[in-house]
Short mmCIF file of C-alpha atoms in Angstrom, two decimals:
data_model
loop_
_atom_site.label_atom_id
_atom_site.label_comp_id
_atom_site.label_asym_id
_atom_site.label_seq_id
_atom_site.Cartn_x
_atom_site.Cartn_y
_atom_site.Cartn_z
CA MET A 674 24.75 -21.69 15.26
CA THR A 675 23.17 -18.32 15.99
CA ARG A 676 21.64 -18.22 12.50
CA GLN A 677 20.19 -21.70 13.04
CA ILE A 678 18.65 -20.64 16.35
CA ASP A 679 17.21 -17.51 14.74
CA THR A 680 15.68 -19.67 12.02
CA HIS A 681 13.98 -21.79 14.68
CA ARG A 682 12.85 -18.66 16.50
CA ASP A 683 11.39 -17.16 13.34
CA HIS A 684 9.52 -20.39 12.61
CA ILE A 685 8.07 -20.60 16.10
CA LEU A 686 7.13 -16.93 16.10
CA LEU A 687 5.30 -17.14 12.77
CA THR A 688 3.61 -20.39 13.73
CA GLY A 689 2.12 -18.95 16.90
CA LEU A 690 1.69 -15.32 15.92
CA PRO A 691 -1.88 -15.71 14.55
CA ASP A 692 -2.97 -17.23 17.89
CA VAL A 693 -1.61 -14.36 19.99
CA VAL A 694 -4.76 -12.36 19.25
CA PHE A 695 -6.85 -15.05 20.96
CA ASP A 696 -4.50 -16.48 23.58
CA GLY A 697 -2.16 -13.58 24.31
CA TRP A 698 1.61 -13.31 24.47
CA ALA A 699 2.40 -16.46 26.47
CA VAL A 700 4.76 -19.40 26.11
CA SER A 701 1.74 -21.71 26.12
CA THR A 702 0.36 -19.94 23.04
CA PHE A 703 3.39 -20.94 21.01
CA GLU A 704 3.67 -24.40 22.54
CA THR A 705 0.07 -25.11 21.57
CA ALA A 706 0.63 -23.73 18.08
CA LEU A 707 3.62 -26.04 17.55
CA LYS A 708 1.71 -29.01 18.95
CA ASN A 709 -1.20 -28.32 16.61
CA ALA A 710 1.28 -28.17 13.73
CA GLY A 711 2.58 -31.62 14.67
CA GLU A 712 5.85 -30.32 16.07
CA ASP A 713 7.56 -30.67 19.44
CA PRO A 714 6.29 -27.91 21.78
CA ALA A 715 9.44 -28.29 23.90
CA LEU A 716 11.30 -26.42 21.17
CA VAL A 717 9.74 -23.16 22.37
CA ARG A 718 11.52 -23.16 25.73
CA ALA A 719 14.67 -24.58 24.14
CA VAL A 720 15.20 -21.55 21.87
CA PHE A 721 13.45 -18.99 24.08
CA PRO A 722 14.98 -19.74 27.51
CA GLY A 723 13.83 -16.36 28.80
CA GLY A 724 10.23 -17.30 28.21
CA VAL A 725 7.66 -14.91 26.82
CA ALA A 726 10.00 -11.92 27.21
CA ASP A 727 12.37 -13.53 24.72
CA ILE A 728 9.50 -14.23 22.33
CA VAL A 729 8.13 -10.68 22.40
CA ALA A 730 11.65 -9.28 22.00
CA HIS A 731 12.25 -11.56 19.03
CA PHE A 732 9.05 -10.26 17.46
CA SER A 733 10.70 -6.83 17.36
CA ASP A 734 13.98 -8.24 16.03
CA TRP A 735 12.09 -10.19 13.37
CA ALA A 736 10.30 -6.98 12.34
CA ASP A 737 13.69 -5.25 12.06
CA ALA A 738 15.05 -8.00 9.81
CA SER A 739 11.90 -7.93 7.68
CA MET A 740 12.24 -4.16 7.37
CA ILE A 741 15.80 -4.46 6.06
CA ASP A 742 14.68 -7.12 3.57
CA ALA A 743 11.93 -4.77 2.34
CA LEU A 744 14.50 -2.01 1.85
CA ALA A 745 16.80 -4.19 -0.25
CA ASP A 746 15.89 -2.46 -3.53
CA ILE A 747 16.38 1.05 -2.15
CA ALA A 748 19.81 2.69 -2.35
CA PRO A 749 19.99 4.86 0.76
CA GLU A 750 22.78 6.97 -0.71
CA ASP A 751 20.31 8.21 -3.33
CA LEU A 752 18.07 9.70 -0.63
CA ARG A 753 18.36 12.57 1.79
CA VAL A 754 18.98 11.41 5.36
CA ARG A 755 15.44 12.29 6.46
CA ASP A 756 14.03 10.31 3.53
CA ARG A 757 16.11 7.28 4.48
CA ILE A 758 14.62 7.33 7.97
CA ARG A 759 11.14 7.85 6.55
CA ALA A 760 11.53 4.93 4.14
CA ALA A 761 12.71 2.63 6.92
CA LEU A 762 9.87 3.54 9.27
CA LEU A 763 7.23 3.05 6.60
CA ALA A 764 8.79 -0.27 5.57
CA ARG A 765 8.64 -1.47 9.17
CA PHE A 766 5.01 -0.47 9.62
CA ASN A 767 4.02 -1.98 6.28
CA GLY A 768 5.68 -5.24 7.25
CA LEU A 769 3.89 -5.29 10.58
CA ALA A 770 0.49 -4.39 9.09
CA PRO A 771 -0.81 -8.01 9.13
CA TRP A 772 0.15 -8.22 12.81
CA LYS A 773 -1.12 -4.87 14.02
CA GLU A 774 -3.16 -6.27 16.89
CA GLN A 775 -0.21 -8.39 17.98
CA VAL A 776 1.93 -5.23 18.05
CA ARG A 777 -0.71 -3.50 20.16
CA MET A 778 -0.76 -6.42 22.59
CA ALA A 779 3.04 -6.48 22.69
CA SER A 780 3.06 -2.78 23.57
CA THR A 781 0.65 -3.48 26.42
CA TRP A 782 2.81 -6.38 27.58
CA TRP A 783 5.94 -4.20 27.62
CA ALA A 784 4.14 -1.48 29.59
CA VAL A 785 3.96 -3.63 32.73
CA PRO A 786 6.36 -2.33 35.43
CA GLY A 787 9.68 -4.14 35.37
CA ARG A 788 9.67 -4.69 31.62
CA GLN A 789 10.54 -1.20 30.43
CA THR A 790 14.30 -1.73 30.38
CA MET A 791 14.07 -4.66 28.00
CA ALA A 792 11.49 -2.78 25.92
CA ALA A 793 13.86 0.18 25.64
CA LYS A 794 16.62 -2.16 24.43
CA CYS A 795 14.32 -3.43 21.67
CA VAL A 796 13.53 0.11 20.54
CA TRP A 797 17.23 0.98 20.62
CA ARG A 798 18.08 -2.03 18.46
CA THR A 799 15.48 -0.90 15.92
CA ALA A 800 16.90 2.64 15.89
CA ASP A 801 20.41 1.22 15.51
CA CYS A 802 19.25 -1.00 12.66
CA ILE A 803 17.67 1.94 10.83
CA TRP A 804 20.68 4.22 11.23
CA ASP A 805 23.07 1.47 10.14
CA TRP A 806 21.00 0.93 6.98
CA ALA A 807 20.89 4.70 6.46
CA GLY A 808 24.69 4.71 6.35
CA ASP A 809 25.49 6.31 9.69
CA ILE A 810 29.11 5.68 10.64
CA ALA A 811 29.44 8.08 13.56
CA THR A 812 31.47 6.73 16.46
CA ASP A 813 31.37 9.69 18.83
CA TYR A 814 28.48 11.10 20.87
CA ASN A 815 26.61 11.71 17.59
CA ARG A 816 26.03 7.98 17.23
CA TYR A 817 24.16 7.78 20.52
CA THR A 818 22.38 11.09 20.06
CA LYS A 819 20.98 10.04 16.69
CA ARG A 820 19.73 6.75 18.05
CA ALA A 821 18.24 8.29 21.17
CA LEU A 822 16.35 10.85 19.10
CA LEU A 823 15.12 8.18 16.70
CA CYS A 824 13.90 6.07 19.63
CA GLY A 825 11.53 8.91 20.45
CA VAL A 826 10.27 9.00 16.88
CA LEU A 827 9.83 5.23 16.82
CA THR A 828 7.76 5.30 20.00
CA SER A 829 5.48 8.15 18.96
CA ALA A 830 5.15 6.91 15.38
CA THR A 831 4.20 3.43 16.60
CA VAL A 832 1.45 4.87 18.78
CA ALA A 833 0.21 6.93 15.83
CA TRP A 834 0.32 3.88 13.56
CA LEU A 835 -1.62 1.76 16.06
CA ASN A 836 -4.29 4.45 16.27
CA HIS A 837 -4.33 4.93 12.50
CA SER A 838 -7.43 3.53 10.79
CA GLY A 839 -5.65 2.95 7.50
CA ASP A 840 -8.11 5.10 5.57
CA ASP A 841 -5.71 8.00 5.23
CA ASP A 842 -2.10 6.91 4.86
CA ALA A 843 -1.12 10.49 4.06
CA ALA A 844 -2.02 11.58 7.59
CA LEU A 845 0.30 8.97 9.12
CA GLU A 846 3.09 9.85 6.72
CA GLU A 847 2.70 13.54 7.55
CA PHE A 848 2.92 12.70 11.25
CA ILE A 849 6.14 10.77 10.65
CA ASP A 850 7.53 13.60 8.53
CA ARG A 851 6.89 16.12 11.31
CA ARG A 852 8.62 13.95 13.88
CA ILE A 853 11.60 13.41 11.60
CA ASP A 854 11.83 17.14 10.89
CA ARG A 855 11.86 17.76 14.62
CA ILE A 856 14.74 15.39 15.38
CA MET A 857 16.73 16.62 12.38
CA THR A 858 16.40 20.18 13.67
CA LEU A 859 17.21 19.15 17.23
CA GLY A 860 20.15 17.09 16.04
CA LYS A 861 21.62 20.07 14.19
CA MET A 862 21.16 22.29 17.23
CA MET A 863 22.91 19.76 19.47
CA GLY A 864 25.69 19.46 16.91
CA ARG A 865 26.36 23.18 17.20
CA ILE A 866 26.29 23.04 20.99
CA MET A 867 28.42 19.87 21.25
CA PRO A 868 30.59 19.71 18.12
CA GLY A 869 31.99 16.30 17.37
CA LYS A 870 33.74 14.57 14.53
CA LYS A 871 32.30 15.08 11.09
CA ASP A 872 31.20 11.93 9.34
CA ASN A 873 33.10 10.59 6.37
CA ASN A 874 30.49 11.77 3.89
CA LYS A 875 31.04 15.37 4.93
CA ARG A 876 34.80 14.98 4.90
CA SER A 877 34.71 13.59 1.40
CA GLY A 878 31.99 15.92 0.18
CA LYS A 879 29.76 12.94 -0.68
CA GLY A 880 26.26 12.07 0.38
CA HIS A 881 23.03 13.98 0.63
CA SER A 882 22.14 16.64 3.14
CA ALA A 883 19.31 16.24 5.62
#
């Protein structure tokens, strides 16, 4: 049932997404898009009962799912941890490239007072998605520390990506690399201060270092 609802949500999102640039993030934007496509506009409120907040949040979840699909041919265990995070971030931005203005408008929408909590949950889900793909199996404080640190990278990298002209991809990649280096260093420092359980890769001697 959930998969069926997500399929409907994806369809509605992609049907109305091109119109967001002109009409904004609004329920009416997607209702009109469905109507113009010869479909029942009532479906929007049926699968997005929370209104536009649900739609904008699903945009982020859809981007996460698209990111994982784009990473399907990459074996994370063949990469260093930092390179896994890098690959995931670049895959997400590449997937969102056709919808860059919509992402910018979504960021503005989330910035309105009262919406930050839900926005933070979306960023957390993305960080969780990336770490899960990267093979993180931590269950102690390390799990939350890694995701919290990555949330900071996601936020700053998204701002950098939105301001990036696209003429020099190397500059954006270098920015992402610096941010990843920073959280890897900070994560190691926190690990020494607050030692927790070692992950299974370290216990078994498998896996790549940072």
